[in-house]
Coordinates of C-alpha atoms in Angstrom, one line a residue:
Chain G
M1 CA 0.0 0.0 0.0
N2 CA 1.5 3.3 -0.9
F3 CA 1.3 6.6 0.8
T4 CA -1.7 8.1 -1.1
E5 CA -3.8 4.9 -0.7
A6 CA -3.3 4.9 3.0
F7 CA -4.0 8.5 3.1
L8 CA -7.2 8.4 1.0
R9 CA -8.7 5.8 3.3
S10 CA -8.5 8.0 6.3
I11 CA -9.4 11.5 5.1
P12 CA -11.1 13.0 2.1
I13 CA -8.8 15.2 -0.1
F14 CA -8.9 18.9 0.2
V15 CA -6.2 21.5 0.1
G16 CA -4.7 22.1 3.5
I17 CA -4.8 18.5 4.7
N18 CA -3.5 17.9 8.1
Y19 CA -0.4 15.8 7.6
Q20 CA 0.6 16.0 11.3
S21 CA -0.7 12.5 12.0
M22 CA 1.6 11.1 9.3
A23 CA 5.1 9.9 10.1
K24 CA 7.9 9.1 7.7
K25 CA 11.1 7.2 8.3
K26 CA 14.3 8.1 6.6
G27 CA 17.4 6.1 7.5
S28 CA 17.3 5.9 11.3
A29 CA 15.4 9.2 11.7
T30 CA 11.6 9.3 12.1
Y31 CA 9.9 12.6 11.7
S32 CA 6.3 13.8 11.4
I33 CA 5.1 15.3 8.2
P34 CA 3.9 18.9 8.4
D35 CA 1.0 20.5 6.7
F36 CA 2.6 21.9 3.6
S37 CA -0.1 24.5 3.1
Q38 CA 1.4 26.1 6.2
S39 CA 5.0 26.3 4.8
P40 CA 6.7 29.5 5.8
R41 CA 5.9 32.5 3.6
I42 CA 8.8 34.2 2.0
D43 CA 9.5 37.9 2.2
K44 CA 10.6 38.6 -1.4
V45 CA 12.0 42.1 -0.7
G46 CA 14.0 40.7 2.2
V47 CA 15.4 37.9 0.1
E48 CA 16.5 40.3 -2.6
E49 CA 18.1 42.5 0.0
R50 CA 20.0 39.6 1.6
V51 CA 21.0 38.2 -1.8
S52 CA 22.4 41.5 -3.0
R53 CA 24.8 41.4 -0.1
F54 CA 26.3 38.1 -1.1
Q55 CA 27.0 39.7 -4.5
K56 CA 29.2 42.5 -3.1
R57 CA 31.9 40.3 -1.5
S58 CA 35.4 40.8 -2.9
I59 CA 37.1 37.5 -3.2
K60 CA 40.7 37.8 -4.5
N61 CA 43.9 35.8 -5.1
E62 CA 44.3 32.7 -2.9
A63 CA 40.7 32.7 -1.7
K64 CA 39.5 33.1 -5.2
M65 CA 41.7 30.3 -6.4
Q66 CA 40.4 27.9 -3.7
G67 CA 36.8 28.9 -4.5
L68 CA 37.3 28.4 -8.2
R69 CA 38.8 24.9 -7.7
M70 CA 36.0 24.1 -5.3
A71 CA 33.4 25.2 -7.8
L72 CA 35.0 23.2 -10.6
N73 CA 34.8 20.1 -8.4
M74 CA 31.1 20.7 -7.8
I75 CA 30.0 20.9 -11.4
D76 CA 27.6 18.4 -12.9
L77 CA 28.7 18.7 -16.5
T78 CA 25.5 18.4 -18.4
T79 CA 24.2 17.6 -21.8
L80 CA 20.5 17.3 -22.2
E81 CA 19.6 17.8 -25.8
G82 CA 17.5 16.0 -28.3
K83 CA 20.5 15.8 -30.5
D84 CA 22.7 14.0 -28.0
T85 CA 24.6 11.0 -29.4
P86 CA 26.9 8.5 -27.7
G87 CA 29.7 10.3 -29.4
K88 CA 28.8 13.6 -27.8
V89 CA 28.4 12.0 -24.4
K90 CA 31.8 10.3 -24.8
Q91 CA 33.4 13.6 -25.7
M92 CA 31.8 15.3 -22.7
C93 CA 32.9 12.5 -20.3
F94 CA 36.5 12.9 -21.5
K95 CA 36.2 16.6 -20.9
A96 CA 34.9 15.9 -17.4
A97 CA 38.0 13.9 -16.5
H98 CA 40.5 16.1 -18.5
L99 CA 39.3 19.6 -17.9
H100 CA 42.4 21.4 -19.1
D101 CA 45.4 19.1 -19.3
V102 CA 47.7 22.0 -20.1
H103 CA 47.5 22.8 -16.4
P104 CA 48.1 19.7 -14.3
G105 CA 46.6 19.1 -10.9
L106 CA 43.1 20.4 -11.5
P107 CA 40.2 18.5 -9.9
T108 CA 37.7 16.8 -12.1
V109 CA 34.0 17.8 -12.1
A110 CA 31.6 16.0 -9.7
A111 CA 29.4 14.2 -12.2
V112 CA 28.2 14.1 -15.7
C113 CA 24.4 14.5 -16.2
V114 CA 22.7 12.8 -19.2
Y115 CA 19.5 11.3 -20.4
P116 CA 18.7 7.7 -19.4
S117 CA 19.5 6.4 -22.8
M118 CA 23.1 7.7 -22.5
V119 CA 23.7 6.4 -18.9
A120 CA 25.4 3.2 -20.0
T121 CA 27.7 5.0 -22.4
A122 CA 28.6 7.6 -19.8
K123 CA 29.1 5.0 -17.1
K124 CA 31.7 3.2 -19.2
E125 CA 33.5 6.3 -20.1
V126 CA 34.0 7.7 -16.6
E127 CA 35.0 4.3 -15.1
G128 CA 37.9 4.7 -12.7
T129 CA 37.8 8.5 -12.7
G130 CA 35.7 8.9 -9.6
I131 CA 33.2 10.9 -11.6
K132 CA 29.6 10.0 -10.9
V133 CA 26.9 9.6 -13.5
A134 CA 23.6 11.4 -13.0
S135 CA 20.6 10.8 -15.1
V136 CA 17.5 12.9 -15.5
S137 CA 14.3 10.8 -15.4
T138 CA 10.5 10.9 -14.8
A139 CA 9.7 12.2 -18.3
F140 CA 12.2 15.1 -18.0
P141 CA 11.8 18.0 -18.5
S142 CA 7.9 18.3 -18.4
G143 CA 7.2 15.4 -16.1
Q144 CA 3.9 15.0 -18.0
A145 CA 3.7 11.2 -18.0
P146 CA 1.9 8.6 -15.9
L147 CA 3.7 7.3 -12.8
E148 CA 4.3 3.9 -14.4
V149 CA 6.2 5.5 -17.2
K150 CA 8.2 7.6 -14.7
L151 CA 9.0 4.5 -12.7
I152 CA 10.2 2.6 -15.8
D153 CA 12.3 5.6 -16.8
T154 CA 13.9 5.8 -13.4
K155 CA 14.5 2.0 -13.2
F156 CA 16.0 2.0 -16.6
A157 CA 18.5 4.7 -15.6
V158 CA 19.3 3.0 -12.3
D159 CA 19.8 -0.4 -14.0
A160 CA 22.1 1.2 -16.5
G161 CA 24.3 2.3 -13.7
A162 CA 23.2 5.8 -12.7
D163 CA 24.6 6.9 -9.4
E164 CA 22.2 9.8 -9.1
I165 CA 18.7 10.4 -10.4
D166 CA 17.4 13.9 -11.2
M167 CA 13.6 13.7 -11.2
V168 CA 11.1 16.5 -12.0
I169 CA 8.0 17.2 -9.9
S170 CA 4.6 17.5 -11.5
R171 CA 4.3 21.3 -11.5
G172 CA 0.8 21.3 -12.8
R173 CA -0.4 19.1 -9.9
F174 CA 1.6 21.2 -7.5
L175 CA 0.0 24.5 -8.7
S176 CA -3.4 22.9 -8.4
G177 CA -2.7 22.4 -4.7
E178 CA -2.4 18.6 -5.0
Y179 CA 0.6 18.5 -2.6
N180 CA -0.1 15.0 -1.5
F181 CA 0.1 13.8 -5.1
V182 CA 3.5 15.5 -5.6
F183 CA 4.7 14.1 -2.2
D184 CA 3.6 10.6 -3.1
E185 CA 5.2 10.7 -6.5
I186 CA 8.6 11.7 -5.1
A187 CA 8.4 9.1 -2.4
T188 CA 7.6 6.4 -4.9
I189 CA 10.5 7.4 -7.2
K190 CA 12.8 7.5 -4.2
E191 CA 11.9 3.9 -3.6
A192 CA 12.7 3.0 -7.2
C193 CA 16.1 4.7 -6.9
G194 CA 17.5 2.1 -4.6
K195 CA 21.1 3.1 -3.8
A196 CA 21.1 6.0 -6.3
R197 CA 20.8 9.4 -4.7
L198 CA 17.7 11.3 -5.7
K199 CA 17.7 15.0 -6.8
V200 CA 14.3 16.5 -7.0
I201 CA 14.0 19.3 -9.6
L202 CA 11.3 21.8 -8.6
E203 CA 11.5 23.8 -11.9
T204 CA 11.2 27.1 -10.0
G205 CA 10.7 29.0 -13.2
E206 CA 7.2 27.5 -13.4
L207 CA 6.4 27.8 -9.7
V208 CA 5.9 31.6 -10.0
T209 CA 6.4 32.7 -6.4
L210 CA 9.0 32.2 -3.7
D211 CA 6.3 30.9 -1.4
N212 CA 5.7 28.1 -3.8
V213 CA 9.4 27.4 -4.1
R214 CA 9.6 27.1 -0.3
R215 CA 6.6 24.8 -0.2
A216 CA 7.9 22.6 -3.0
S217 CA 11.3 22.4 -1.3
D218 CA 9.6 21.2 1.9
I219 CA 7.5 18.6 0.1
A220 CA 10.5 17.2 -1.7
M221 CA 12.7 17.0 1.4
Y222 CA 10.0 15.4 3.6
A223 CA 9.2 12.9 0.8
G224 CA 12.8 11.7 0.8
A225 CA 14.9 13.9 -1.6
D226 CA 18.7 13.6 -1.1
F227 CA 19.1 16.8 -3.1
I228 CA 16.8 19.6 -4.2
K229 CA 17.5 21.2 -7.5
T230 CA 16.2 24.4 -8.9
S231 CA 15.6 23.9 -12.6
T232 CA 15.7 21.7 -15.7
G233 CA 17.6 24.4 -17.6
K234 CA 14.8 24.4 -20.2
I235 CA 12.8 27.2 -18.6
Q236 CA 13.8 30.8 -17.9
P237 CA 14.3 32.1 -15.3
A238 CA 16.3 29.2 -13.8
A239 CA 18.7 29.3 -10.8
T240 CA 18.4 32.9 -9.7
M241 CA 20.1 33.6 -6.4
Q242 CA 16.8 34.5 -4.8
V243 CA 15.4 31.1 -5.6
T244 CA 18.5 29.3 -4.4
Y245 CA 18.5 31.3 -1.2
T246 CA 14.9 30.3 -0.5
M247 CA 15.7 26.7 -1.0
L248 CA 18.9 26.9 1.1
E249 CA 16.7 28.3 4.0
A250 CA 14.3 25.4 3.5
I251 CA 17.3 22.9 3.8
R252 CA 18.5 24.7 6.9
D253 CA 15.1 24.5 8.6
F254 CA 14.7 20.8 7.6
K255 CA 18.1 20.0 9.1
L256 CA 17.1 21.8 12.3
K257 CA 13.8 19.9 12.5
T258 CA 14.8 16.4 11.5
G259 CA 18.6 16.3 11.7
I260 CA 18.8 15.2 8.1
Q261 CA 21.2 16.9 5.7
V262 CA 19.9 17.5 2.2
G263 CA 22.0 18.7 -0.7
M264 CA 21.4 21.6 -3.0
K265 CA 21.9 21.9 -6.8
P266 CA 21.2 25.2 -8.5
A267 CA 21.0 24.5 -12.3
G268 CA 20.6 26.6 -15.3
G269 CA 21.9 30.2 -15.8
I270 CA 25.1 29.9 -13.7
S271 CA 27.5 30.5 -16.5
N272 CA 30.3 32.5 -15.0
S273 CA 32.8 32.1 -12.2
K274 CA 31.6 35.2 -10.3
L275 CA 28.1 33.9 -10.0
A276 CA 29.4 30.5 -8.9
L277 CA 31.6 32.2 -6.2
H278 CA 28.6 34.2 -5.0
N279 CA 26.6 31.0 -4.7
L280 CA 29.4 29.4 -2.6
V281 CA 29.5 32.4 -0.3
M282 CA 25.7 32.1 0.1
V283 CA 25.9 28.4 0.9
N284 CA 28.6 29.0 3.4
E285 CA 26.6 31.7 5.2
V286 CA 23.2 30.1 5.1
L287 CA 24.1 26.5 5.7
G288 CA 27.7 26.5 6.8
S289 CA 30.9 24.7 5.6
D290 CA 29.3 21.2 6.0
W291 CA 27.7 21.8 2.7
L292 CA 30.9 22.9 0.9
S293 CA 31.7 19.7 -0.9
N294 CA 30.3 18.0 -3.9
E295 CA 28.6 15.5 -1.7
W296 CA 26.1 18.3 -0.7
F297 CA 26.4 21.0 -3.2
R298 CA 26.4 20.9 -7.0
F299 CA 26.2 23.3 -10.0
G300 CA 24.2 22.0 -12.9
A301 CA 25.9 23.7 -15.8
S302 CA 27.4 23.2 -19.2
S303 CA 29.3 26.4 -19.9
L304 CA 30.4 27.2 -16.3
A305 CA 33.4 24.8 -16.4
N306 CA 35.2 26.7 -19.2
D307 CA 34.7 30.0 -17.5
V308 CA 36.1 28.7 -14.2
L309 CA 39.0 27.2 -16.1
M310 CA 39.7 30.5 -17.8
Q311 CA 39.6 32.3 -14.5
I312 CA 42.0 29.8 -13.0
M313 CA 44.4 30.3 -15.9
K314 CA 44.1 34.1 -15.5
L315 CA 45.1 33.8 -11.9
E316 CA 48.0 31.5 -12.8
T317 CA 49.4 33.5 -15.7
G318 CA 48.2 37.0 -15.0
V319 CA 46.9 37.2 -18.6
Y320 CA 43.2 37.4 -19.6
Q321 CA 42.2 34.3 -21.4
S322 CA 40.4 33.4 -24.6
S323 CA 37.9 30.6 -25.1
D324 CA 39.9 29.7 -28.3
Y325 CA 42.4 27.9 -26.1
F326 CA 39.9 25.8 -24.1
S327 CA 38.2 22.6 -25.3
I328 CA 34.6 22.8 -26.3
D329 CA 32.6 20.3 -24.2
Chain H
M1 CA 16.6 83.4 -11.8
A2 CA 19.8 82.4 -13.5
R3 CA 19.7 78.9 -15.0
L4 CA 22.3 76.4 -13.9
E5 CA 24.0 74.9 -16.9
V6 CA 23.8 71.1 -17.1
L7 CA 27.2 69.6 -17.7
K8 CA 27.7 66.4 -19.5
T9 CA 29.1 63.3 -17.8
Y10 CA 31.5 61.6 -20.2
K11 CA 31.1 57.9 -19.7
I12 CA 32.8 55.0 -21.4
Y13 CA 31.1 52.9 -24.2
I14 CA 31.0 49.1 -23.7
G15 CA 28.7 46.7 -25.5
G16 CA 26.4 49.4 -26.7
A17 CA 25.9 50.9 -23.2
F18 CA 27.5 53.8 -21.4
P19 CA 28.6 52.5 -18.0
R20 CA 30.9 54.4 -15.7
T21 CA 34.3 52.8 -15.3
E22 CA 34.3 49.7 -13.1
S23 CA 37.0 51.3 -11.0
G24 CA 34.9 54.3 -10.1
R25 CA 37.9 56.6 -10.8
Y26 CA 37.9 59.7 -12.9
Y27 CA 40.3 62.4 -14.1
T28 CA 39.9 66.0 -15.2
P29 CA 41.9 66.8 -18.3
K30 CA 42.5 70.5 -18.9
N31 CA 43.0 72.6 -22.1
T32 CA 46.0 74.9 -22.8
K33 CA 44.2 77.7 -21.0
G34 CA 43.9 75.6 -17.9
E35 CA 40.2 75.2 -18.2
A36 CA 38.8 71.8 -17.1
L37 CA 37.3 69.8 -20.0
G38 CA 35.1 67.7 -17.8
N39 CA 35.3 64.7 -15.5
V40 CA 36.3 61.8 -17.6
C41 CA 36.4 58.1 -16.6
L42 CA 39.8 56.8 -15.8
S43 CA 39.2 53.3 -17.0
S44 CA 41.0 50.2 -15.5
R45 CA 42.1 46.9 -16.8
K46 CA 38.8 45.4 -15.8
D47 CA 37.1 47.8 -18.2
V48 CA 39.4 46.5 -20.9
R49 CA 38.4 43.0 -20.0
N50 CA 34.7 43.8 -20.1
A51 CA 35.1 45.6 -23.4
V52 CA 37.0 42.7 -25.0
V53 CA 34.2 40.3 -23.9
A54 CA 31.6 42.7 -25.5
A55 CA 33.7 42.9 -28.7
R56 CA 34.1 39.1 -28.9
K57 CA 30.4 38.6 -28.4
A58 CA 29.6 41.1 -31.2
F59 CA 32.2 39.7 -33.6
G60 CA 30.2 36.7 -34.9
G61 CA 27.2 38.8 -36.0
W62 CA 29.2 41.7 -37.3
S63 CA 31.6 39.6 -39.4
E64 CA 28.7 37.6 -40.9
R65 CA 26.8 40.7 -42.0
A66 CA 26.7 41.3 -45.7
A67 CA 29.6 43.6 -46.6
F68 CA 27.1 45.9 -48.3
N69 CA 25.2 46.2 -45.1
R70 CA 28.4 47.1 -43.2
G71 CA 28.9 49.8 -45.8
Q72 CA 25.4 51.2 -45.2
I73 CA 26.1 51.4 -41.5
L74 CA 29.4 53.1 -42.0
Y75 CA 27.8 55.6 -44.2
R76 CA 25.1 56.1 -41.6
I77 CA 27.7 56.9 -39.0
G78 CA 29.0 59.6 -41.4
E79 CA 25.4 61.0 -41.8
M80 CA 24.9 61.1 -38.0
L81 CA 28.2 62.8 -37.5
E82 CA 27.3 65.4 -40.1
G83 CA 24.1 66.1 -38.2
R84 CA 26.0 66.7 -35.0
K85 CA 28.9 68.7 -36.5
A86 CA 28.3 71.8 -34.4
Q87 CA 28.7 69.8 -31.2
F88 CA 32.0 68.3 -32.3
V89 CA 33.3 71.7 -33.5
E90 CA 32.5 73.1 -30.1
E91 CA 34.2 70.3 -28.3
L92 CA 37.3 70.6 -30.5
Q93 CA 37.4 74.4 -29.7
L94 CA 37.1 73.7 -26.0
Q95 CA 40.1 71.3 -26.4
G96 CA 42.1 74.1 -28.0
A97 CA 41.5 74.1 -31.7
T98 CA 40.6 77.2 -33.7
T99 CA 37.2 77.3 -35.4
A100 CA 38.6 76.7 -38.8
K101 CA 40.8 73.8 -37.7
A102 CA 37.9 72.3 -35.8
E103 CA 35.6 72.4 -38.8
K104 CA 38.3 71.0 -41.0
E105 CA 38.8 68.1 -38.7
V106 CA 35.1 67.2 -38.4
N107 CA 34.7 67.4 -42.2
A108 CA 37.7 65.1 -42.6
A109 CA 36.3 62.6 -40.2
I110 CA 32.9 62.5 -42.0
D111 CA 34.7 62.1 -45.4
R112 CA 36.8 59.3 -44.0
L113 CA 33.8 57.4 -42.8
V114 CA 32.2 57.8 -46.3
Y115 CA 35.4 56.7 -47.9
Y116 CA 35.6 53.4 -45.8
A117 CA 31.8 52.9 -46.3
G118 CA 32.5 52.7 -50.0
W119 CA 35.3 50.1 -49.5
C120 CA 33.2 47.6 -47.4
D121 CA 31.8 45.6 -50.3
K122 CA 34.8 46.1 -52.6
V123 CA 37.6 44.8 -50.3
S124 CA 37.3 41.2 -51.3
Q125 CA 37.2 41.8 -55.0
V126 CA 40.3 44.1 -54.9
S127 CA 42.4 42.3 -52.4
G128 CA 41.3 38.7 -53.1
S129 CA 42.5 36.7 -56.0
V130 CA 42.1 33.5 -58.0
N131 CA 45.4 31.9 -58.1
P132 CA 47.0 29.8 -60.9
V133 CA 48.0 26.4 -59.6
A134 CA 49.6 23.4 -61.3
S135 CA 46.9 20.9 -60.4
S136 CA 43.2 20.5 -61.0
H137 CA 42.1 22.8 -58.2
F138 CA 40.2 26.0 -58.2
N139 CA 42.4 28.0 -55.9
F140 CA 41.4 31.3 -54.4
S141 CA 42.4 33.7 -51.7
V142 CA 40.1 36.0 -49.7
N143 CA 40.6 38.3 -46.8
E144 CA 38.7 37.5 -43.6
P145 CA 38.3 39.7 -40.6
T146 CA 40.8 38.9 -37.9
G147 CA 38.6 39.2 -34.8
V148 CA 38.9 41.6 -31.9
V149 CA 41.3 44.5 -32.5
G150 CA 42.7 46.7 -29.8
I151 CA 43.2 50.3 -30.8
L152 CA 45.5 52.7 -29.0
A153 CA 44.2 55.9 -30.7
D154 CA 46.2 58.8 -31.8
Q155 CA 47.0 60.9 -28.7
S156 CA 47.4 64.2 -30.6
T157 CA 43.9 64.5 -32.1
S158 CA 40.5 64.1 -30.5
L159 CA 38.4 62.9 -33.4
I160 CA 40.1 62.3 -36.7
G161 CA 42.7 59.8 -35.4
L162 CA 40.1 57.8 -33.6
V163 CA 37.7 57.7 -36.6
S164 CA 40.5 56.9 -39.0
Q165 CA 41.6 54.0 -36.9
I166 CA 38.1 52.6 -36.1
A167 CA 36.6 52.9 -39.6
P168 CA 38.9 50.5 -41.5
V169 CA 38.7 47.9 -38.7
I170 CA 34.9 47.7 -38.7
A171 CA 34.8 48.0 -42.5
G172 CA 36.7 44.8 -42.7
G173 CA 34.3 43.0 -40.3
S174 CA 36.4 43.0 -37.1
T175 CA 35.3 44.5 -33.9
C176 CA 37.4 46.8 -31.7
V177 CA 38.2 48.1 -28.2
C178 CA 39.5 51.6 -28.5
I179 CA 41.5 53.6 -26.0
A180 CA 40.9 57.3 -26.7
S181 CA 43.3 60.2 -26.5
E182 CA 44.1 60.8 -22.8
D183 CA 44.3 64.6 -23.0
L184 CA 41.7 65.1 -25.6
P185 CA 38.9 62.6 -24.8
L186 CA 35.7 64.6 -25.4
C187 CA 35.1 63.8 -29.0
A188 CA 35.7 60.1 -28.5
I189 CA 32.7 59.8 -26.1
T190 CA 30.5 62.0 -28.2
F191 CA 31.5 59.9 -31.2
A192 CA 30.3 56.8 -29.2
E193 CA 26.9 58.5 -28.9
V194 CA 27.0 58.9 -32.7
L195 CA 27.8 55.2 -33.1
N196 CA 25.1 54.3 -30.7
S197 CA 22.5 56.0 -32.9
S198 CA 23.8 54.7 -36.2
D199 CA 22.7 51.1 -36.3
V200 CA 26.1 49.9 -35.2
P201 CA 25.4 46.8 -33.1
G202 CA 26.4 47.1 -29.5
G203 CA 29.9 45.8 -28.9
V204 CA 31.3 46.3 -32.4
V205 CA 33.0 49.4 -31.2
N206 CA 33.9 49.9 -27.6
I207 CA 35.6 53.1 -26.4
L208 CA 37.5 53.6 -23.2
T209 CA 39.0 56.8 -21.8
G210 CA 42.0 57.0 -19.4
S211 CA 45.7 56.2 -19.4
P212 CA 47.0 54.3 -22.4
D213 CA 50.1 53.4 -20.4
E214 CA 47.9 51.7 -17.8
M215 CA 45.6 49.9 -20.3
M216 CA 48.1 48.9 -22.9
K217 CA 49.4 45.8 -21.0
P218 CA 46.1 44.1 -20.2
M219 CA 45.1 44.7 -23.8
A220 CA 48.3 43.6 -25.5
T221 CA 48.6 40.5 -23.3
H222 CA 44.9 39.6 -23.6
M223 CA 44.6 36.2 -25.3
D224 CA 41.3 37.1 -26.8
V225 CA 42.6 40.2 -28.7
N226 CA 43.8 39.3 -32.2
A227 CA 45.5 42.5 -33.3
I228 CA 46.8 45.8 -31.9
V229 CA 46.8 49.1 -33.7
Y230 CA 49.1 51.7 -32.2
A231 CA 49.1 55.2 -33.6
G232 CA 52.1 56.8 -31.9
K233 CA 55.8 57.4 -32.2
D234 CA 56.9 56.1 -28.8
A235 CA 59.4 53.4 -29.6
T236 CA 59.4 52.0 -26.0
M237 CA 55.7 51.7 -26.1
L238 CA 55.7 50.0 -29.4
N239 CA 58.4 47.7 -28.3
S240 CA 56.5 46.5 -25.2
I241 CA 53.3 46.1 -27.3
Q242 CA 55.2 43.8 -29.6
E243 CA 56.7 41.9 -26.7
F244 CA 53.3 41.3 -25.1
A245 CA 51.7 40.5 -28.4
V246 CA 54.0 37.5 -28.8
E247 CA 51.9 35.5 -26.3
N248 CA 49.2 34.7 -28.8
L249 CA 50.9 36.1 -32.0
K250 CA 48.8 39.2 -32.3
R251 CA 49.3 41.3 -35.4
V252 CA 50.8 44.7 -34.4
R253 CA 50.3 47.7 -36.7
N254 CA 52.0 51.0 -36.0
Y255 CA 50.6 54.1 -37.8
P256 CA 52.6 57.2 -36.7
Q257 CA 51.1 59.3 -39.5
D258 CA 49.3 62.6 -39.5
W259 CA 45.6 61.6 -39.9
M260 CA 44.6 65.0 -41.3
D261 CA 46.7 64.1 -44.4
S262 CA 44.3 63.1 -47.2
G263 CA 46.7 60.2 -47.9
A264 CA 46.2 58.7 -44.5
Q265 CA 43.5 56.4 -45.8
G266 CA 43.5 53.4 -48.1
L267 CA 42.7 49.7 -48.7
H268 CA 45.8 48.5 -46.8
Y269 CA 44.4 50.0 -43.5
I270 CA 41.5 47.5 -44.0
T271 CA 43.5 44.5 -45.1
D272 CA 46.2 45.1 -42.5
L273 CA 43.7 43.7 -40.0
M274 CA 42.4 40.8 -42.1
E275 CA 43.7 37.3 -42.5
L276 CA 44.3 36.1 -46.1
K277 CA 42.7 32.7 -46.4
T278 CA 43.4 30.4 -49.4
T279 CA 41.1 27.7 -50.4
W280 CA 42.0 24.7 -52.6
H281 CA 38.8 23.4 -54.2
P282 CA 39.2 20.2 -56.3
I283 CA 37.7 20.5 -59.8
E284 CA 37.0 17.9 -62.4
N285 CA 39.4 17.5 -65.3
I286 CA 37.1 16.5 -68.1
G287 CA 38.5 14.9 -71.3
G288 CA 42.0 16.1 -70.8
A289 CA 40.9 19.8 -70.8
T290 CA 42.9 21.7 -68.3
S291 CA 41.3 24.1 -65.8
S292 CA 42.8 27.2 -67.5
Y293 CA 42.7 29.0 -64.2

C-alpha cells in the first residue's frame, strides 16, 4: 500500500490537509510530516536585499583560487539535448576527466548529467575516474507522464548504472494544490532509486512565487529527496540567487527539525565564475561549511566549467584568457 | 533666476551601453588655457576585460553581415556625424582648436567614414584573388576579418585619429576596443553617442578613456585580442606592445602618420587587419581539358 492509498482511506482530499498525523522514516530518523499549506511565507523584498549582499563580496587571489577549484569540483557537466549522441556523451565524459590538461593538478567535475538512454555510455566512459553519472528521469523536462512510465524511466537509468537520479516534480499538480500527489510521487520514485541518490527538480521558473518554491522544497525533502534542485535548464528564469537562497533556507530548517542533511543543486543560468563564487558564499553563510563539498552542493551547468578554467588560468598566468584555447565540451 | 548649466558626464562605451568605469575613478583633463574639460572616466584593466568580452560577443554577428550592409552602416555613421557637426566643433574648440581647424577636422572625419563605407563591399574583389596552380584545383584567396582589434588611438587628435583607426577595422568586419586620447577625450565619447544611434550593433566598437600606459598591458597580453593598432611614435611603447603580443601572436600595426593628411587612408588599412585565407577546391578534369585557371 503506498502513501496516497493509506491517506485516501483515512481522510477526504482537500487543500490544507492535516499531515501531522503522518510519520515518515528516513534512515534511522523518524519525523512527522507537516501541513505543507502552512510552509513559511517568503519575504521577497527581504530575500532580494539579503542576496544582493552576497554579491558584493570581494574574493581575491588565494581565496578566489580555492573557491574556483571548489566550484570546478562541484559541477555536474550536463548535456540534455534531443540531438545528444553516444559520441557527444563520450566527448563530454572525456572533458569531465580532463578539464584542461595544459594545467596539471586540476580537480575533475563531480558528475556528468545525461538522459537515461546515455547512462550506459557515460558509465563506461567515466569508469575509474571517480566521476559520478547522474541521469534525469521521470519524463524530463515536463514530467507529464503517468507514474508507471516515470518508474520505468527511473529504473532504466538505475539499472544502466546511474549513481544519481534527477527527477522532475509534477508542477501542474503542485500548482493545483495537490501537494499529496506530488509528495507521493517523489516518495515512490525515491523507492525506485535504490542506492542511487535522488535529486528533485522543482523547476522554479514555473512555480511563479518564492512561497511556492519554499513549499515545493519542503514537500521534496519530507518525501525523501537527497538533493533539491532548482531547474531543468529548459525554462527561464532558472537558478536565480533569490530562488537558491529560498531553497537553502528550507534545507537549513529541515536539518534543524529532522537532523537530516539535504544537498542543493542550482542548475541553469550559472554560466560564469563570479556567479558561482557568489553561490558558494551564500551556501557557506546560510548552511555552513558542512555543505561545501560536492557531496552536498552541485552546480548544474554546461558552460560554467570553461569560464572557471579561464579564471584559474588568468590567476596562474596574469593574462586574460580566450575561449579559443579551451576545449569545447 | 539664472539657469544652472547642465554639464555632460563623459562615460565610457562598452557593449552598446554607457557605463561608468568599473574602478569608479575619474580624471579632469585641462586645455591649454587651464580650463577643465570635464570629469572623464579613468578606465581600468577590468574595463578593458569587459570591453573585450563585448567585442568578442559582437564579432560573430558583425563579421557575418553582408559587406554591403556594413557599408550602409558606416555611411550612416557619417550621416549622423554630419548632423552633430556643431557639437564636435564646439568640443574641439574647447580642447584648444581654432574654429577653422575644428571644422576641417570634423569634415575630414565625415569624409573618412564615407570613404571606408565605400570600401566595405569592394575589399574582397580588390584584395582577393584567383590563383594559378599546377593541379586540378580552383584556388582562391580572400581576406577574412581577424577578430577583436585593440586600438590605441592617436593621442594628438581628439576625433580624426580615432575615426581613421576605427573605420577600417569595422569596415573589414572585425570589432574593436579603442583607448581614446588621454588629454583630448571629449570627441571620443561624443562619437560613441553617434555610433550608438547609427545602427552599429552594441559591442562592435567599444571606447574607453583613461591612461593608455595603464591599459596597454592588459590589452596587449589579452589572449582574446587578435591584433593591436598603435598610432604613436613612442618606440618604447611600441616595443612593449610587440613583446606582449607574442603571447598569442597578435598582429601589431603601427601608424605614426598625420591623420589629417588626405593620404592617411586606403585599402591597406583595412587588409592590415584581415587574414588572407586560401582555399583549394578540387575540380574535375574533363576529357583532358585543363582548368585554365
